[in-house]
Every structure is written in structure tokens, then in C-alpha cells.
Coordinates of C-alpha atoms in Angstrom, one line a residue:
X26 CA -19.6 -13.2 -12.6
X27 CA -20.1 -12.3 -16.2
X28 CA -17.6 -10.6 -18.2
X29 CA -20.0 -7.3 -18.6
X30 CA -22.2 -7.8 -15.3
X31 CA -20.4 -4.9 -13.6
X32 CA -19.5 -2.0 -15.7
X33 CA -16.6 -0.9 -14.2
X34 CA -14.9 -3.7 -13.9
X35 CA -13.9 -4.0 -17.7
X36 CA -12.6 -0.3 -17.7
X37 CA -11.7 0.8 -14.0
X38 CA -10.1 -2.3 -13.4
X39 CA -8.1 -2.6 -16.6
X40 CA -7.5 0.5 -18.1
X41 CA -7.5 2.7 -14.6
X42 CA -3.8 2.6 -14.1
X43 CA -2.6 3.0 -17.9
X44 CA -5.4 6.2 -18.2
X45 CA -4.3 7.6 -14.9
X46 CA -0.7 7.9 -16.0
X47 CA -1.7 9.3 -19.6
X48 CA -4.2 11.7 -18.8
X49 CA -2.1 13.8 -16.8
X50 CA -2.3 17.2 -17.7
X51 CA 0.3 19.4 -19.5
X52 CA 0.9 22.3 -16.9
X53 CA 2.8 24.3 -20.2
X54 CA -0.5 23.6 -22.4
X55 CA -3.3 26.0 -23.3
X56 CA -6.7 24.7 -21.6
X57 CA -8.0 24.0 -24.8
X58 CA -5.2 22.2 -25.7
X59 CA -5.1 20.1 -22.7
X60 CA -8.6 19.6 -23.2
X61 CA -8.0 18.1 -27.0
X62 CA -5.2 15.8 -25.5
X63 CA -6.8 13.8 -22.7
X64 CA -9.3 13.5 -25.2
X65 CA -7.3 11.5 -27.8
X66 CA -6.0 9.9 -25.1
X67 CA -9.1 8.1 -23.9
X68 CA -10.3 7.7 -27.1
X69 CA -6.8 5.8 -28.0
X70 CA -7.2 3.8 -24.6
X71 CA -10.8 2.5 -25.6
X72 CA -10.4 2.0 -29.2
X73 CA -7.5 -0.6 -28.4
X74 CA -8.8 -2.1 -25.5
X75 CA -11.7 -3.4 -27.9
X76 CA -9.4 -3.8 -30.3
X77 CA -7.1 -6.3 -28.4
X78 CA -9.9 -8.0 -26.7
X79 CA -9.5 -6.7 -23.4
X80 CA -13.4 -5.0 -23.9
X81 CA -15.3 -7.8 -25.7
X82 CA -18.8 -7.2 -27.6
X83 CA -21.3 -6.2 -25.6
X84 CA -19.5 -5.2 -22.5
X85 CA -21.6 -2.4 -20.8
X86 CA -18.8 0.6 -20.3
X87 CA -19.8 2.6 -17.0
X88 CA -22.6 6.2 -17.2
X89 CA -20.0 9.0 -19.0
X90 CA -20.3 10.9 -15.2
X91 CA -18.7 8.1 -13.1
X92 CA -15.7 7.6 -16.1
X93 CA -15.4 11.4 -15.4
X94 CA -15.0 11.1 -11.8
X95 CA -12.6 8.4 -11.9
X96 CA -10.2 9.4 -14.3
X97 CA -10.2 13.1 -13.3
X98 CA -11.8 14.3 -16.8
X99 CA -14.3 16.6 -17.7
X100 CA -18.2 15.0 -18.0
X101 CA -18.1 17.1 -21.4
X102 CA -14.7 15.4 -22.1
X103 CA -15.9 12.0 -21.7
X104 CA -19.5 12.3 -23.2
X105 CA -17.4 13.6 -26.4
X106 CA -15.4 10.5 -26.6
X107 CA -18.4 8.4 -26.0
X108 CA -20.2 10.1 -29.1
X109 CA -16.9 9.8 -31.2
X110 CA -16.7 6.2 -30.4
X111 CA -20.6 5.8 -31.5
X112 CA -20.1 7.3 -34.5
X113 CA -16.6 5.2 -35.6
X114 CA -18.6 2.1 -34.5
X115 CA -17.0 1.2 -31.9
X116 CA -20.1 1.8 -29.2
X117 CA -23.8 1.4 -29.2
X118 CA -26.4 3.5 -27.0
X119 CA -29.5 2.0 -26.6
X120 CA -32.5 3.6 -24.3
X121 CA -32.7 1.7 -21.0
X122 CA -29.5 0.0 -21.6
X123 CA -26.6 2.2 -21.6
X124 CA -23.3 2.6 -23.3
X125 CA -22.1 -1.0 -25.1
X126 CA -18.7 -2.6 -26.7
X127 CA -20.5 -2.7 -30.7
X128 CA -21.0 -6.6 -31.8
X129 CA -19.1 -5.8 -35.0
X130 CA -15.9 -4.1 -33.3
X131 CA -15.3 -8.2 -32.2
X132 CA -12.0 -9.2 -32.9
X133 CA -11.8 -11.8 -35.7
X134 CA -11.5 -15.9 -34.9
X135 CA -8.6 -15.8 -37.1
X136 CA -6.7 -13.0 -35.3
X137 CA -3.5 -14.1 -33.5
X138 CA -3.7 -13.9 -29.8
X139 CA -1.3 -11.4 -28.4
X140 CA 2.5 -13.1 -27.4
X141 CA 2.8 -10.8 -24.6
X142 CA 0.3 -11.3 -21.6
X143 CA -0.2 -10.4 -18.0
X144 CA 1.6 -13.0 -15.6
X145 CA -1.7 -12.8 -13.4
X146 CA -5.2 -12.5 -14.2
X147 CA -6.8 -8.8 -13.4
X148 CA -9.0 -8.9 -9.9
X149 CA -12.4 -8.3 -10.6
X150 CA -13.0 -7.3 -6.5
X151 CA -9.1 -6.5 -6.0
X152 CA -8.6 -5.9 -1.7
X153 CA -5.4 -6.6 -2.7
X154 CA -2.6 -5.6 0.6
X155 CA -0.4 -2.8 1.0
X156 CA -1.5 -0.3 -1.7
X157 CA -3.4 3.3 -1.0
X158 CA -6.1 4.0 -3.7
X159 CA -3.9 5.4 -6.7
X160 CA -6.6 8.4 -6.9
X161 CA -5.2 10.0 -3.8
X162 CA -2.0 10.5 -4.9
X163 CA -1.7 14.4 -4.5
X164 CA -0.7 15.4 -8.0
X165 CA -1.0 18.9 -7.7
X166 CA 1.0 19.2 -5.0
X167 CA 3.7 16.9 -6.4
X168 CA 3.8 19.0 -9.6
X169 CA 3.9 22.3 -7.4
X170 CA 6.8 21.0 -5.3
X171 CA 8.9 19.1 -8.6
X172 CA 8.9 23.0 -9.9
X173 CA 9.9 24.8 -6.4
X174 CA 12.6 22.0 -5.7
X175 CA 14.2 21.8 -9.1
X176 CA 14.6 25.1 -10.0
X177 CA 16.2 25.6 -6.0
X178 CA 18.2 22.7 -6.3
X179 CA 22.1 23.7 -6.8
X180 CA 23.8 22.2 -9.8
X181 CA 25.7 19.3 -7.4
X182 CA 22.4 17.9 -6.4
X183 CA 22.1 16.4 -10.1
X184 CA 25.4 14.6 -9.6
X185 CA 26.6 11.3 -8.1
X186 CA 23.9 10.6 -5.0
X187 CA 25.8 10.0 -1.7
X188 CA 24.8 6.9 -0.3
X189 CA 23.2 8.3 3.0
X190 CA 20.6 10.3 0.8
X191 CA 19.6 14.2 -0.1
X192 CA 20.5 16.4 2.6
X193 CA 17.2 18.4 2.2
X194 CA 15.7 15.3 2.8
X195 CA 16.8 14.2 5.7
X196 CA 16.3 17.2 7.2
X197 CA 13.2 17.5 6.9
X198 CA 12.4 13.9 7.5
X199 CA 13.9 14.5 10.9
X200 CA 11.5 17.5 11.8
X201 CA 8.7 15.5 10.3
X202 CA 9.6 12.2 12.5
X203 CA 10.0 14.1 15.6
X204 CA 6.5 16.6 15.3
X205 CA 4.4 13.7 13.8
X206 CA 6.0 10.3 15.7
X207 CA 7.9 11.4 18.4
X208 CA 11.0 10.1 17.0
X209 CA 14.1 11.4 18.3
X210 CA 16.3 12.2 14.7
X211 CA 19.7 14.1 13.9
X212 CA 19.2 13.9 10.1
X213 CA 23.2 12.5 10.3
X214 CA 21.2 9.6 12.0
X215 CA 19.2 9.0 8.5
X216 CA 19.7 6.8 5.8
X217 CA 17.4 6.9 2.7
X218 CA 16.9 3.6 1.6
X219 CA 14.5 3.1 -1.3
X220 CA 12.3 0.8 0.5
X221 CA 11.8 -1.2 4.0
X222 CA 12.7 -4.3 2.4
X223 CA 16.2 -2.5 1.3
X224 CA 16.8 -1.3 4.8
X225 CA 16.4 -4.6 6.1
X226 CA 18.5 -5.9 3.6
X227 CA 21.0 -3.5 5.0
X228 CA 20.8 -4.3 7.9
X229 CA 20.7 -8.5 7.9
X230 CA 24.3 -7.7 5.8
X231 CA 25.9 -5.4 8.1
X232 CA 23.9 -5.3 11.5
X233 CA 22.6 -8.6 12.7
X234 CA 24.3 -11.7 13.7
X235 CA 23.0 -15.4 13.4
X236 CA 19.5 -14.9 14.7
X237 CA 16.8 -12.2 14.7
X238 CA 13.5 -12.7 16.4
X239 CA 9.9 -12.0 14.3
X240 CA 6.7 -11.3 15.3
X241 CA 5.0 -15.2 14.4
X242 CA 2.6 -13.4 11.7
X243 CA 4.2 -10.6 9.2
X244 CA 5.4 -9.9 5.7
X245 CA 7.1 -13.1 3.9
X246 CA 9.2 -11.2 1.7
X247 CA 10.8 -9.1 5.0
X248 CA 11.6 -12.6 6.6
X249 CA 12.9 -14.2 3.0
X250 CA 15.3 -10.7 2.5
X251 CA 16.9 -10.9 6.1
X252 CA 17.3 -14.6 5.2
X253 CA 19.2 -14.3 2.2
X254 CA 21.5 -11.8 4.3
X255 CA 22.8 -14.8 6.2
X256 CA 20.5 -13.9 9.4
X257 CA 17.7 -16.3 10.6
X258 CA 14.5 -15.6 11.9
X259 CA 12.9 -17.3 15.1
X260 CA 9.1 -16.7 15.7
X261 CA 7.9 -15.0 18.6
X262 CA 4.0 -15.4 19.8
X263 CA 1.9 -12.2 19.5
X264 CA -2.0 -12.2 21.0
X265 CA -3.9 -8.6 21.7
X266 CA -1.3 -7.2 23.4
X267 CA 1.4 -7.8 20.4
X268 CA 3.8 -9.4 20.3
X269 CA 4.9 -11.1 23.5
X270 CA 8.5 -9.9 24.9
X271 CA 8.7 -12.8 27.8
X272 CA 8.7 -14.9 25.0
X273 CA 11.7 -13.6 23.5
X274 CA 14.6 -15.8 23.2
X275 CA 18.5 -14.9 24.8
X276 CA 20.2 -16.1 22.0
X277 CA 19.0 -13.6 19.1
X278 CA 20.7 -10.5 18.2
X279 CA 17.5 -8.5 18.1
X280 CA 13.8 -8.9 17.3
X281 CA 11.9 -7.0 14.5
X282 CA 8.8 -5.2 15.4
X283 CA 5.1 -3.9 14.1
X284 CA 4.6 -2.0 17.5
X285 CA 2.3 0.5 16.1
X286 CA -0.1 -1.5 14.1
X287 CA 0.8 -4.9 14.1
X288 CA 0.8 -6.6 10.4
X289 CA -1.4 -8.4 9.8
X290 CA -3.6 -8.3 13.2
X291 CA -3.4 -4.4 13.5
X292 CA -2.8 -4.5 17.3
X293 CA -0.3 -1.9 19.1
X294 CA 2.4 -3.4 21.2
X295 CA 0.9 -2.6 24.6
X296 CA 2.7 0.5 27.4
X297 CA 3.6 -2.3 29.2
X298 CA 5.4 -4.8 27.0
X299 CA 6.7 -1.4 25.2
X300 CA 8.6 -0.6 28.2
X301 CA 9.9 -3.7 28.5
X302 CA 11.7 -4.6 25.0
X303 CA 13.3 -1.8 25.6
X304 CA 15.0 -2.8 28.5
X305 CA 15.2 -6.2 27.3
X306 CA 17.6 -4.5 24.4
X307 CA 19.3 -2.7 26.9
X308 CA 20.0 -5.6 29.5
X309 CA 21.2 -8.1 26.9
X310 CA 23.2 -5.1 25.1
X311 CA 20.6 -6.1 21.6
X312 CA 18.8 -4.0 18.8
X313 CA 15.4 -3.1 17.8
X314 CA 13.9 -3.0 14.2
X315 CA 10.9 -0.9 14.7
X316 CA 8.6 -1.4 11.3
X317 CA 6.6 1.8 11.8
X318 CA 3.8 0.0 9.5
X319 CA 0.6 2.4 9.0
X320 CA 1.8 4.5 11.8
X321 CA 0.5 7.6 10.4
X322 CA -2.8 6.4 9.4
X323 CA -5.0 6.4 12.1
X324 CA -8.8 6.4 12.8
X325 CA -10.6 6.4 15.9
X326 CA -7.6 6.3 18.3
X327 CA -4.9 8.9 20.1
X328 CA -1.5 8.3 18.3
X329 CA 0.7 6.0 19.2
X330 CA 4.0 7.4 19.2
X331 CA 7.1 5.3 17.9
X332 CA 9.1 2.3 20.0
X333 CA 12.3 4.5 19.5
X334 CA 11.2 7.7 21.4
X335 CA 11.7 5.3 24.4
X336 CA 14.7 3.9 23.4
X337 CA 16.7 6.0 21.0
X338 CA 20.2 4.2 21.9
X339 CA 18.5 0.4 21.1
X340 CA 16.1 1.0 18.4
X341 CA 16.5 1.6 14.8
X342 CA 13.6 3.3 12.8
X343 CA 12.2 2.1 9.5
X344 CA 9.4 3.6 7.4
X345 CA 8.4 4.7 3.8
X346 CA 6.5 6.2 2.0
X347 CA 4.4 3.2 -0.2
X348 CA 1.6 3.4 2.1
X349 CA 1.1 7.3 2.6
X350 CA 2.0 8.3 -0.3
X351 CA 2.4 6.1 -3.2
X352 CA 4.6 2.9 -3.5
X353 CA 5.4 4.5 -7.2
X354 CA 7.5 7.2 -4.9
X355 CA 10.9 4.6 -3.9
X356 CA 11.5 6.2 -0.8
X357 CA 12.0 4.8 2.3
X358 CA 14.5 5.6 5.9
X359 CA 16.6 4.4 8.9
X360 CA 17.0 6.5 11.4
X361 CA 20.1 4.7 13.5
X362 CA 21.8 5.1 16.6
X363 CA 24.4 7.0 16.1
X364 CA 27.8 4.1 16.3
X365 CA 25.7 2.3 13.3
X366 CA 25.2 4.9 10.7
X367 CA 28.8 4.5 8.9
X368 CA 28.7 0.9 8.9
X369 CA 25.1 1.2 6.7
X370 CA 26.2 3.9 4.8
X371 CA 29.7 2.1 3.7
X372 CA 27.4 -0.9 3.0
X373 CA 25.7 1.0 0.4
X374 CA 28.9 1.8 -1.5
X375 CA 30.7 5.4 -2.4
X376 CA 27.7 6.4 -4.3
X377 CA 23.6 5.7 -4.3
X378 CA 22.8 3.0 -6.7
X379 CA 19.1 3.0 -7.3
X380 CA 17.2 6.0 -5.4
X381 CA 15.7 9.0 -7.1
X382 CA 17.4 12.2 -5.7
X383 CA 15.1 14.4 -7.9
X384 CA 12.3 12.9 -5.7
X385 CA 14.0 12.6 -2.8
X386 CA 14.4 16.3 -2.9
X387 CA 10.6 16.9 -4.3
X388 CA 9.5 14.9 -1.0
X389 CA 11.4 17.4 1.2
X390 CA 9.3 20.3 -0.3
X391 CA 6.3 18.3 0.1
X392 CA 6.7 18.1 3.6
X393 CA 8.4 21.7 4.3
X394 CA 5.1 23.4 2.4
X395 CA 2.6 21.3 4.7
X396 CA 1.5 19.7 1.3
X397 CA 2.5 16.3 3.2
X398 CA 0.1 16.8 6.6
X399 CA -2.8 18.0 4.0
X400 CA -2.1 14.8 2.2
X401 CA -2.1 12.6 5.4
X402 CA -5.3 14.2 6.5
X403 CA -7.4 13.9 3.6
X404 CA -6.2 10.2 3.2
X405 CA -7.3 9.3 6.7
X406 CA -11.1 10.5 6.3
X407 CA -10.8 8.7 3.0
X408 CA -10.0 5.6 4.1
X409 CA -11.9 6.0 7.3
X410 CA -15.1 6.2 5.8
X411 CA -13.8 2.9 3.8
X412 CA -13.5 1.4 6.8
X413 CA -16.7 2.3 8.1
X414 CA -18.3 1.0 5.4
X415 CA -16.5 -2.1 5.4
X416 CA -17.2 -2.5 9.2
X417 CA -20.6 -2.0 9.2
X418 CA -21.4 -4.6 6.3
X419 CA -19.4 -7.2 7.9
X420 CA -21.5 -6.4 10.9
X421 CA -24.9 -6.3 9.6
X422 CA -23.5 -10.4 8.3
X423 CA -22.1 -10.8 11.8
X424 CA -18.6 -10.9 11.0
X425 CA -16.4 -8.5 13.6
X426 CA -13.7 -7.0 13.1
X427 CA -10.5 -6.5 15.6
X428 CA -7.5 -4.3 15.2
X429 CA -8.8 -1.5 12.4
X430 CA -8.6 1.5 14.4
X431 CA -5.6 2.3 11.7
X432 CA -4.1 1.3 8.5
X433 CA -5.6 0.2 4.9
X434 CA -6.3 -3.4 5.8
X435 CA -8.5 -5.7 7.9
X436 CA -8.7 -9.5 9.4
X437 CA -11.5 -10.8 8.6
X438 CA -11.6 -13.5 11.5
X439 CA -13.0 -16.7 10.2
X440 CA -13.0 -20.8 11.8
X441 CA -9.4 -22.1 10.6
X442 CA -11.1 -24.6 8.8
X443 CA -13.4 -21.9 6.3
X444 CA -9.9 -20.1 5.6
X445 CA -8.7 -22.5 2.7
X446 CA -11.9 -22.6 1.5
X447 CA -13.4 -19.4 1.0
X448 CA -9.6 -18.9 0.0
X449 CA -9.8 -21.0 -3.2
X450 CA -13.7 -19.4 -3.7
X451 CA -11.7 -16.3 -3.9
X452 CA -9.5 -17.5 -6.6
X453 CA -12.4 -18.4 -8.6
X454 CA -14.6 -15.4 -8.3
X455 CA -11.7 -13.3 -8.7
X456 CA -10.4 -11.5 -5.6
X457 CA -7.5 -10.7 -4.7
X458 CA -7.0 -11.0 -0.8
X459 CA -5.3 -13.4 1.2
X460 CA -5.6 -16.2 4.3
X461 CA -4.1 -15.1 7.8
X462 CA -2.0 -18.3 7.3
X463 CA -0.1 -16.8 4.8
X464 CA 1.7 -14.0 6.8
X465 CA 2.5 -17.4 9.5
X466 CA 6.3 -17.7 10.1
X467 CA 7.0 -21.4 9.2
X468 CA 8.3 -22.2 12.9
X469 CA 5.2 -20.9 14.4
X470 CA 2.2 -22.7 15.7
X471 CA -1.2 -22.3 14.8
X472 CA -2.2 -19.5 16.8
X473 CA -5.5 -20.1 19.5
X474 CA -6.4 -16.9 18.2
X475 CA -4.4 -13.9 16.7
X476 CA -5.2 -10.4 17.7
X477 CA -9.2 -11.8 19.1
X478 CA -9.9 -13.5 22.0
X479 CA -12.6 -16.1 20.4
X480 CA -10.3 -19.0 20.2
X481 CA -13.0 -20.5 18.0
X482 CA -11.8 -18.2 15.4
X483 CA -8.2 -19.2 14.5
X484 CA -8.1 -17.9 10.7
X485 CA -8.5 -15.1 9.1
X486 CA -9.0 -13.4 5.4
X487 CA -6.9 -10.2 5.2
X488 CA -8.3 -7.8 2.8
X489 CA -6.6 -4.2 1.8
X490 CA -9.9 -2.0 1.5
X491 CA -7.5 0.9 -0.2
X492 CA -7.4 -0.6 -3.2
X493 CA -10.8 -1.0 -5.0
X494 CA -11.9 1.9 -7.4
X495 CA -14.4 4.6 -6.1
X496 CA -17.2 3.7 -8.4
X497 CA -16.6 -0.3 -7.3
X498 CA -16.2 -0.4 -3.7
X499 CA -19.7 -0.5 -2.2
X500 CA -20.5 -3.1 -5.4
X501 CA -17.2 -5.2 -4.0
X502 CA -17.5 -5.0 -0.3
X503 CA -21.1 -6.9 -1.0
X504 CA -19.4 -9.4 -3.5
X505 CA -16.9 -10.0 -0.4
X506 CA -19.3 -10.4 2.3
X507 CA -21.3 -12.9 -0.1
X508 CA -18.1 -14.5 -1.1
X509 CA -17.0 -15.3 2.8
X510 CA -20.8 -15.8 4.2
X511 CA -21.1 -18.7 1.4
X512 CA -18.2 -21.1 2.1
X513 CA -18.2 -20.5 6.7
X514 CA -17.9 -23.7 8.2
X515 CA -20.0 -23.2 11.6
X516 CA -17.7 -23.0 14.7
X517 CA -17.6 -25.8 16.8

């Protein structure tokens, strides 16, 4: 693709983060002088990302209204900084042509290249995992319940943190996990932790013993974390059932579970094989680690309430935050049986290390002012009409999808032979996205099929279809469908 073939992908895609954090507005300002702000802010951002290279000559900036849209500005706003930049020479407008990076705002040969670079490139069609769409995040709300919770806070909240987390918190985490998942929560049960990956750091430290059992396909940075706590994983198989119990070996100390929505195949652990995990645990006196992955976003199915509403006494709870809400917000939970919640908390030390009471105690007004559920809802009918979209272009090039009734990715199932392939395609066209084979635990075979019965379809491209900009995502749901339709290897 051409550097200015898309015009969002120059400004979107490179300067969407950096504006979104800078053009927030000034509750304390005058409207006018809000207004005068954001727009010196763009004009700064723009200005230096021609300047620096990152919009070359003749790079075709997107129409002033979908800049507007994206960034949250005022059409007047941005049409202003467009005829600012026109004037300065920074811009040309041409009839029929649009909005252009001016030849002579190129940098000179002779400039030095800047010392200080991005480790990767930037994704021109970026389905990268694990991320909601930044533009969700509910900033009015946030602001609302930063004011309400700070000026109720009592002076000790802005002290030392105690290592189990803001009280405020946890207590309304433990309404919130009991109305919404079923999950049965004393908030003394709670630890905050400031993501997954901590809790099961935690945990491999102070919980598990030689051996913990993992689904055969999940996150490798969850496996590497319990590793490093002196605990090894052994695979277990899953297929469209999840993952599968008789298959679970006597000697671990526990197995870690997706059972809601499965990562990556986005099954559910089925009634039957629910049931019977837990009295696994129970008979062989071992613990479950139930990763509550996407539990809350849900599509076209009834909920699925947690694993540990069956099994309070044998299953510890884990969730956060990144997915719902933002992965900027560091907060994440265990909710314990009761005999394990001092040995966590000691594990953590006298005092919190790393969280963010201050937003620990904004997230509890968030969910006590219903801010939360409106968040939740708006987010799934967001994302659900993503996934409509993404479903019914994958159809029409008779690619199906299984396991997207929930959560903000999808398995593209593909012959295990295309996956590398259209893998390295990726690379080149720029995506960012990933091969089922990745998420593989070492130990495991090469599954006949993971979460689809077509045993002729053993691989798999695993796209997060949060992630791409408004303005971009029908354009890069096309480029994706072209990019995996291009490099299939016929079945068979």
C-alpha cells in the first residue's frame, strides 16, 4: 500500500493516541477558551508530524468532518486548523483532490534522522488482540466520578495503600460480581491486583505447587509469569466443548481456566464439563483459576455466569478491567476462598507497591453511579455491530467464523498450512494480528481442529476487531479479507 493511499492511516493511526490524550478538555476553562486550546493543540500535533517526517509530501490528510469525529473536536475547530495550516504552508487544497501534506513542508536530505524511534513499525490495518477501541473510553463519566470520589475521599485514603486494595472498592466490586456474574464475594475475599498477569504472579509464588494444568491454546505471557514463579504448566486438550476435564492430569495442583469465553477459540466450558471440574477440585482437594476473559461482553447469547458460583470453596476468581474499560486503568481482582486471602495479601507486602488508589476509588464510583453498566452496554452494541460486520464479509468470501458470540476478537479458521503464510503476508502489508499457533502451549499437539469441527481447518488467524479506528474499519476489514483470500492453500 502506498504511504498516502488511505487517508487515515497517516493521522488516525499515528497521531490518534497522542491527540486523544491532549485534546482533552479543561472542565475549569471557559468554552472559548477550551475551544482556542484543542485548537493549538492539533495544529502543534500536525505541524510536527510533517515536520519530523511522520506525514511526508503529499500525503492526503482525511475530509475535516471525519478528523472531527475521531478526535472528538468541533467540524468548525478542525476546518480552522486546516485553513491555518494552508495559509503557514504546511497544506494544499486542491478541487477534486482534497486536503494534502505541501511538497515544500519536505524535510531536508540533509536533516538528521531522529535518535529516538518506535521499537515496532505502526499497523497500517492494526486487529491487534486484547484492546477495546480507545474512543469508548467513558471520559465524561470518569471525570464526573474523579470529582465525586476525591472530594468524598477521607484524608487516610491518600496515604500508604494496604496491600488488599481500597475498601470502597472492593465493596463495590463484590456487589458488581455478584448482580452481573453470579459470583459469590465478601469484599474481605478481594484482592486488587493491578492486572491478571500480577494475580497469577501471586498466586504461582504463594498458591500453586509444582504443576498447574492450562488450557493447550491461551495467553503466552500468563504461562511464562506462572513459570517464572517456580510452577509448571502441563497442557490440557480443549475442542467445542472447552477444555476437556477427563483429560486432566492427578498430579497438578490445579488447572487454569477460560470457561466463559475460551482465549483464543471463544467457546464456553460446557454445563456438563462445568459441573465436573468442580468436583474434580473437590475430590482431589485442588484449586481453580477461573480467567473470567470477555465475560461481560456478550452478543447474541444468555450470560454465562462464572465457574466459581458453583464452586466458591475450590475456585479463585480473576478479572480486570483492560478489556471493559481501558487497559490505561491498572486494575484488576482475586476473589479467594476465604483460608487463602492472607497468604496473597502478606505476599504483596505491608503496603501496595504499584496500584492507583485514586483510581481504584474513582472505579468504585463508576460502578455505584451505574456509569459502569451504561459503559458495558454501549460497548457491547459497539462492538457487536463490529462483529457483524466482520462476520458478514468473511461470509460473503466463505470464511466462517466459530466462537464470536462474545468478546473483541475472532479465529479466523484457515488450512494449517495457509497460517504461516498469510502470516508473513501480514507482516508485509502491515497488520497486526496473529496465527492460532501462537497461543499453542509448547507441550501440546497440533490440534485436529480447535473450537470447529472441520478437521480440515487446523489453523487459524486471530484478529482483535476493537482496535481499528472508526473512519478505517470497513476500509481494513476488506484489506483483511483480501489479505487471507490471497495466500489460502485449498484444503485437502
Amino acid at each position: 500500500m502506498q504511504a498516502n493511499s488511505d487517508p487515515w492511516e497517516q493521522v488516525a493511526q499515528r497521531l490518534g493516541t497522542d491527540l486523544f490524550l491532549d485534546l482533552q478538555p479543561d472542565p475549569s476553562a471557559s468554552a472559548r477558551g477550551r475551544g482556542a486550546r484543542l485548537r493549538r493543540s492539533l495544529a502543534g500535533a500536525l505541524r510536527a508530524a510533517i515536520d519530523d517526517g511522520r506525514l511526508p509530501a503529499g500525503t492526503r490528510l482525511p475530509p475535516y468532518r471525519s478528523l472531527a469525529a475521531d478526535v472528538g473536536l468541533a467540524r468548525g475547530t478542525v476546518s480552522a486548523v486546516y485553513q491555518e495550516l494552508i495559509a503557514e504552508g504546511w497544506l494544499v487544497a486542491r478541487q477534486g483532490s482534497g486536503t494534502r501534506v505541501a511538497d515544500t513542508a519536505r524535510r531536508p536530505e540533509s536533516r538528521p534522522a531522529a535518535t529516538v524511534r518506535s521499537p515496532t513499525p505502526i499497523p497500517v490495518h492494526n486487529f491487534a488482540l486484547g484492546q477495546p477501541n480507545p474512543s469508548l473510553f467513558p471520559r465524561t463519566d470518569w471525570v464526573a466520578s474523579t470529582r465525586r470520589a476525591i472530594m468524598a475521599a477521607p484524608d487516610e485514603a491518600f496515604g500508604p495503600g494496604h496491600p488488599q486494595g481500597s475498601a470502597p472498592l472492593r465493596r463495590s466490586l463484590a456487589a458488581y460480581l455478584s448482580r452481573v456474574r453470579g459470583v459469590h464475594a465478601d469484599p474481605e475475599q478481594i484482592v486488587l491486583t493491578t492486572s491478571v498477569m500480577h494475580a497469577l504472579e501471586l498466586l504461582s509464588r504463594n498458591v500453586f505447587d509444582e504443576t498447574l494444568a492450562v488450557e493447550s491454546h491461551g495467553l503466552p505471557f500468563h504461562r511464562a509469569v506462572i513459570e517464572r514463579g517456580g510452577t509448571a504448566t502441563t497442557p490440557i486438550p480443549i475442542d467445542a466443548g472447552g477444555a476437556i476435564i477427563d483429560d486432566l492430569p492427578t498430579h497438578a495442583c490445579g488447572v487454569l481456566l477460560t470457561p466463559s469465553h475460551q482465549f483464543p477459540t471463544g467457546v464456553p466450558l460446557s454445563p456438563t464439563r462445568r459441573a465436573d471440574v468442580i468436583n474434580w477440585a473437590r475430590a482431589h482437594r485442588r484449586l481453580i483459576v477461573e480467567d473470567d476473559y470477555d465475560g461481560e461482553l456478550r452478543y447474541d447469547r444468555e450470560p454465562i455466569g462464572a465457574l466459581q458460583s458453583l464452586g466458591p470453596d475450590v475456585v479463585i476468581y480473576t478479572g480486570s478491567v483492560s478489556k471493559s474499560l481501558s487497559p490505561a486503568v491498572r486494575i484488576a481482582w482475586l476473589v479467594l476462598p476465604p483460608h487463602l486471602v492472607d497468604t496473597v495479601v502478606w505476599s504483596k507486602g505491608i503496603r501496595e507497591p504499584d496500584a492507583s488508589v485514586v483510581d481504584q476509588l474513582v472505579l468504585a464510583d463508576l460502578i455505584d453511579s451505574g456509569a459502569y453498566d451504561r459503559h458495558i452496554r454501549r460497548s457491547r452494541q459497539h462492538y457487536r455491530r463490529r462483529r457483524d460486520r466482520l462476520t458478514a464479509r468473511l461470509a460473503e468470501a466463505g470464511l466462517r467464523l466459530p466462537g464470536i458470540a462474545a468478546g473483541l476478537h475472532a479465529v479466523i479458521p484457515i488450512p494449517a498450512e495457509s497460517e504461516p503464510i498469510v502470516t508473513d503476508a501480514a507482516g508485509r502489508r502491515g497488520f497486526a494480528l496473529a496465527p492460532l499457533s501462537l497461543f499453542r502451549h509448547p507441550a501440546a499437539p497440533v490440534p485436529a481442529g480447535v473450537g470447529d469441527s472441520d478437521n480440515s481447518r487446523t489453523g487459524g488467524i486471530v484478529v482483535g476487531f476493537g482496535t481499528p479506528a472508526a473512519s478505517t474499519f470497513a476500509a481494513d476489514v476488506d484489506a483483511l479479507v483480501t489479505l487471507i483470500t490471497d495466500h489460502l492453500i485449498p484444503a485437502g
